[in-house]
CSV table of C-alpha atoms in Angstrom, one decimal:
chain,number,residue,atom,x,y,z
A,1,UNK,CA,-5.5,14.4,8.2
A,2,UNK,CA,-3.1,14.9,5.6
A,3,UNK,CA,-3.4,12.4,2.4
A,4,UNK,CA,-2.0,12.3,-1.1
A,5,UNK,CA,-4.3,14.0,-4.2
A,6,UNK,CA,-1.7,14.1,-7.1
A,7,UNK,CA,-3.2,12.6,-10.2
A,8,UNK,CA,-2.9,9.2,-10.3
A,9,UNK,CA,-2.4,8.0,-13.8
A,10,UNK,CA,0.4,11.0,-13.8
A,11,UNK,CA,2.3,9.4,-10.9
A,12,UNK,CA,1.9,6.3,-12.8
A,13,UNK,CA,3.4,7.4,-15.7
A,14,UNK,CA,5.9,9.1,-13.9
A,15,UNK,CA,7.1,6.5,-11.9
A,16,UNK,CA,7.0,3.3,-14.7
A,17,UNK,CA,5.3,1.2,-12.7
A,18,UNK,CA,1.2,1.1,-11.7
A,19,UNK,CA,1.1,2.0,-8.0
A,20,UNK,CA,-2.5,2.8,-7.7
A,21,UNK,CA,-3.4,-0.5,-9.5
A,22,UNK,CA,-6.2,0.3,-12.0
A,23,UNK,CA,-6.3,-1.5,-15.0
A,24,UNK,CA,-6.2,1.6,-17.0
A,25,UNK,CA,-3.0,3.8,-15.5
A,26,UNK,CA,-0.6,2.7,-18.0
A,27,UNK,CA,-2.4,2.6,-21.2
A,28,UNK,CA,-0.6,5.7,-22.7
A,29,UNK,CA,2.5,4.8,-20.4
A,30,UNK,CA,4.1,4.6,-23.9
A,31,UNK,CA,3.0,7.3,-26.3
A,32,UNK,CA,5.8,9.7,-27.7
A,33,UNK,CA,4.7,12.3,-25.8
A,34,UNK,CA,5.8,10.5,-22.3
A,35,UNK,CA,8.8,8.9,-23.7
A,36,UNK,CA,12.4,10.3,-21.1
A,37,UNK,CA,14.7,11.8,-22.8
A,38,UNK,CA,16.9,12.8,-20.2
A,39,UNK,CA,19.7,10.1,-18.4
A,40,UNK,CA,18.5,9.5,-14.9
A,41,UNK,CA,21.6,10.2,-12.3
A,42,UNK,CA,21.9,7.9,-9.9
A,43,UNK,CA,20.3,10.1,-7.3
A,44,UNK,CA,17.3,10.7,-9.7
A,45,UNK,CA,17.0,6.4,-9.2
A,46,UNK,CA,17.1,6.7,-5.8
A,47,UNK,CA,14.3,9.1,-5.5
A,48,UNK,CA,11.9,7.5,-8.0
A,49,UNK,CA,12.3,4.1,-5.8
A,50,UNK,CA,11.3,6.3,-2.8
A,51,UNK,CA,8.4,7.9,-4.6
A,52,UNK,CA,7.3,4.3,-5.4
A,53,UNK,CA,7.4,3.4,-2.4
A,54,UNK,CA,4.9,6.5,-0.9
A,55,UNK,CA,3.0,5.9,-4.0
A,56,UNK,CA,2.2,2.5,-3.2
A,57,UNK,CA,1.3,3.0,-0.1
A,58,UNK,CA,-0.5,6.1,-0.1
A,59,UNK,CA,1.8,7.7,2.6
A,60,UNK,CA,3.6,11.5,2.8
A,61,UNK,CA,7.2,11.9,3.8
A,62,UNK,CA,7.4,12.7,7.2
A,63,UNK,CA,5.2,8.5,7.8
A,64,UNK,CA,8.1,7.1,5.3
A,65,UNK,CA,11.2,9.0,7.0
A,66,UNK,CA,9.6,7.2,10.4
A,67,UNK,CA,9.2,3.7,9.0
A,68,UNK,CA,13.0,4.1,7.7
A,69,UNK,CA,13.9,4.9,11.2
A,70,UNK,CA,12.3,2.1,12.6
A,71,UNK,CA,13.9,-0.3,10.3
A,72,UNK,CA,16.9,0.7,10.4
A,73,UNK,CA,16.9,-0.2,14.0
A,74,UNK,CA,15.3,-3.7,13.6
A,75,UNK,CA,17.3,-6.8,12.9
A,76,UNK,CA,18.1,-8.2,9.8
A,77,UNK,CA,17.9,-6.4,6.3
A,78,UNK,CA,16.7,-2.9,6.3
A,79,UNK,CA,15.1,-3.2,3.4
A,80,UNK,CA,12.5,-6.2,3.9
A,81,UNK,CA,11.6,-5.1,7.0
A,82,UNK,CA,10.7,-1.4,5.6
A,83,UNK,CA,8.4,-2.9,2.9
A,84,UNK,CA,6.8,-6.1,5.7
A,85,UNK,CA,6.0,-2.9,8.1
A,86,UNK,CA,4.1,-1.1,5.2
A,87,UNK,CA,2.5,-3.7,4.3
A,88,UNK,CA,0.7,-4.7,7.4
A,89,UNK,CA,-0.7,-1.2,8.0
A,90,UNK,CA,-4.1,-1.6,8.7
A,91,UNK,CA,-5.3,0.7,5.1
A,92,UNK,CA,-2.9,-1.5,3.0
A,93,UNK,CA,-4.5,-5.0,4.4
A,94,UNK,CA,-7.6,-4.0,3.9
A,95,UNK,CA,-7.1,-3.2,0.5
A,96,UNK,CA,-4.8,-6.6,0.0
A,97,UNK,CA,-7.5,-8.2,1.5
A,98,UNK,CA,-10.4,-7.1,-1.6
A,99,UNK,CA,-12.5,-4.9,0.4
A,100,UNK,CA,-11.3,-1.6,-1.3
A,101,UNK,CA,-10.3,-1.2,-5.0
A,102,UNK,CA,-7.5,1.2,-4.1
A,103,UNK,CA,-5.6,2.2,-1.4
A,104,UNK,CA,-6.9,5.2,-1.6
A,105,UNK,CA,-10.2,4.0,-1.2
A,106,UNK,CA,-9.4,1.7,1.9
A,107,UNK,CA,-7.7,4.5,3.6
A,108,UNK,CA,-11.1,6.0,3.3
A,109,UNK,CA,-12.8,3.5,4.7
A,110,UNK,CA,-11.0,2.7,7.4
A,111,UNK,CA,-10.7,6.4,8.1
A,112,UNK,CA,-15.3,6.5,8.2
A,113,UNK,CA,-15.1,3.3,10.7
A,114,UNK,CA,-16.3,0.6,8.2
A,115,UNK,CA,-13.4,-2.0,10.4
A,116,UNK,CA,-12.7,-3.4,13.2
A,117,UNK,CA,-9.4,-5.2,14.2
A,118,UNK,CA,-10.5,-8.3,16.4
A,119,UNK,CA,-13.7,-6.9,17.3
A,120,UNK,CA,-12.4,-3.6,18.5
A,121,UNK,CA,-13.1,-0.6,16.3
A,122,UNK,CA,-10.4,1.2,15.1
A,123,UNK,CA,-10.5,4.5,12.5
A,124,UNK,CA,-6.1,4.8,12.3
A,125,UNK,CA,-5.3,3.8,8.7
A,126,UNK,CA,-1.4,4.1,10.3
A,127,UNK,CA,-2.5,1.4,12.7
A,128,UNK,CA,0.2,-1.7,12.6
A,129,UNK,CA,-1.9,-5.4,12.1
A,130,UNK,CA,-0.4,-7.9,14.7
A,131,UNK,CA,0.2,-11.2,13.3
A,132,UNK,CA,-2.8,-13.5,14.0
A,133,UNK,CA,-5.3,-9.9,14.5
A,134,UNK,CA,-9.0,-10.1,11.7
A,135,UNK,CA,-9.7,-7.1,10.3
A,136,UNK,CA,-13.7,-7.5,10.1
A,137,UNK,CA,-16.1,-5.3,7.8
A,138,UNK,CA,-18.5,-4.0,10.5
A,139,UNK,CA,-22.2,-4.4,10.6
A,140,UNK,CA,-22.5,-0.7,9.3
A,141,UNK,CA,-20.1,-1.5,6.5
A,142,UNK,CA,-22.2,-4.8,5.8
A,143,UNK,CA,-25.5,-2.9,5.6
A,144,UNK,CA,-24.0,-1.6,2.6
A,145,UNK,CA,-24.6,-3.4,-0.8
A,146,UNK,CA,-21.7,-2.1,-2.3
A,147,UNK,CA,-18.9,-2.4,-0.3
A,148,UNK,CA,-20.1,-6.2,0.4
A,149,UNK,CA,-19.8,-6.7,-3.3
A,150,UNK,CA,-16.2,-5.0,-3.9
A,151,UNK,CA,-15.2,-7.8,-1.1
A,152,UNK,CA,-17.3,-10.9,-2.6
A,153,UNK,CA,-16.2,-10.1,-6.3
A,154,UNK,CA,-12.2,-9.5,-5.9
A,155,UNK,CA,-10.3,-11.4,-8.3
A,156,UNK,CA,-7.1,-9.7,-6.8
A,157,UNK,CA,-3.7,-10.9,-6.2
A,158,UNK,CA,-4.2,-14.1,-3.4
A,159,UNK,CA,-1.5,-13.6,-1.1
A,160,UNK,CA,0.2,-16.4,1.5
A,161,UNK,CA,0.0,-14.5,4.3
A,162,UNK,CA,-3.6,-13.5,4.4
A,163,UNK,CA,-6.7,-15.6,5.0
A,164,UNK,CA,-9.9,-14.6,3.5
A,165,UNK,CA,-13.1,-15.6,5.5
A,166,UNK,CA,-16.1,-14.4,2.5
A,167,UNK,CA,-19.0,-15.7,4.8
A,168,UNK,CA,-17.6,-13.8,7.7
A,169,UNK,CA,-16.2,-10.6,5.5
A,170,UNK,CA,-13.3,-10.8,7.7
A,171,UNK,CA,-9.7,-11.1,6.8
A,172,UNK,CA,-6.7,-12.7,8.8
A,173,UNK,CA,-2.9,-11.7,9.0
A,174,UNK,CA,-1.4,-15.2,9.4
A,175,UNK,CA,2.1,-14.5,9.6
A,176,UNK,CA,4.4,-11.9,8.6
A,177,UNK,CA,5.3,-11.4,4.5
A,178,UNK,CA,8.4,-12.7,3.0
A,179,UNK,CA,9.8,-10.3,0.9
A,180,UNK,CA,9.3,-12.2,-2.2
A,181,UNK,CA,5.5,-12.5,-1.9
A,182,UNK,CA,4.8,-8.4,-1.3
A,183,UNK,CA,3.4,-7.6,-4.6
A,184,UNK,CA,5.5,-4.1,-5.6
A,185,UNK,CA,8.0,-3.1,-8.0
A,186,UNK,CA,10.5,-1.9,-5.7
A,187,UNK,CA,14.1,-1.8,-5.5
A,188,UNK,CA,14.7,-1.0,-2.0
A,189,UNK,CA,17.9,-1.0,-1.8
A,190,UNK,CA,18.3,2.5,-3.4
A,191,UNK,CA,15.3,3.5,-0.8
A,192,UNK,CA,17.8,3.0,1.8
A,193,UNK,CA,20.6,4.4,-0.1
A,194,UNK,CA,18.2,7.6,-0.6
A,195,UNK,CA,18.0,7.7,3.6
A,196,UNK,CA,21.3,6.4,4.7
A,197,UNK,CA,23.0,9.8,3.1
């Protein structure tokens, strides 16, 4: 299984904005020896979004060209529903949900079978939540001290659209994101720009 191993705190730097969301990626964001000294074409904004967007959620090219695809033939703006069909992959909820501290680390997770998705086991990190579905850390993953404590001790970002269960260690998609409540730096309309040419 193909995954992404480029230094974070680089891609950070890189991209302006902290995609891998540890509290440390930006700290020398602004030192001298980062600062652009080059004017960005309007191409070169385009791709940046677009590597935001992979960066954030930990995907390669060939998964983002797909989930344009698929959005382009949905209803309604492009955009949004690129960013709502990310976000309810099964890795990223996890992670939104405090059980990982990274996506990185819930891609893992999911990928070693620590989940299950209504009771059912399932090891896809790809795998697209159904509104209403709770993702469940399994008795395995609850045997282990750690990853109980990653989930009992997040002081994360509480989102609208999930439902957090602590006694259970379960997490529920209520209902599909608005736009406005996804927490990334994105301007997406030069994502689709980048993939409509």
């Amino acid at each position: 299984m193909a995954t992404r191993r480029s230094p974070r705190f680089k891609e950070c730097r890189r991209l302006g904005v902290n995609v891998c969301g540890h509290p440390k990626a930006m700290e020398r964001a602004n030192a001298p020896a980062f600062a652009k000294k080059k004017k960005v074409s309007e191409y070169g904004l385009q791709l940046i979004e677009k590597q935001k967007v992979k960066a954030y959620y930990g995907i390669l090219e060939k998964q983002m060209r797909r989930y344009f695809e698929a959005a382009a033939k949905s209803s309604g703006n492009t955009g949004d529903a690129l960013l709502v069909s990310l976000e309810c992959r099964f890795d990223n909820l996890v992670y939104r949900m405090g059980f990982a501290k990274s996506i990185r680390m819930a891609r893992q997770m999911v990928s070693h079978g620590h989940f299950t998705v209504d009771g059912k086991k399932i090891n896809i990190p790809s795998y697209a939540v159904k509104v209403g579905q709770t993702i469940t850390l399994s008795e395995k993953g609850q045997k282990s001290g750690a990853l109980k404590a990653v989930f009992l001790e997040d002081k994360g970002l509480k989102l609208e659209y999930i439902e957090k269960n602590l006694d259970g260690f379960s997490g529920k998609l209520t209902r599909l994101p608005l736009r406005s409540e996804i927490p990334v730096e994105i301007k997406e309309n030069l994502v689709i720009e980048y993939y409509s040419k």
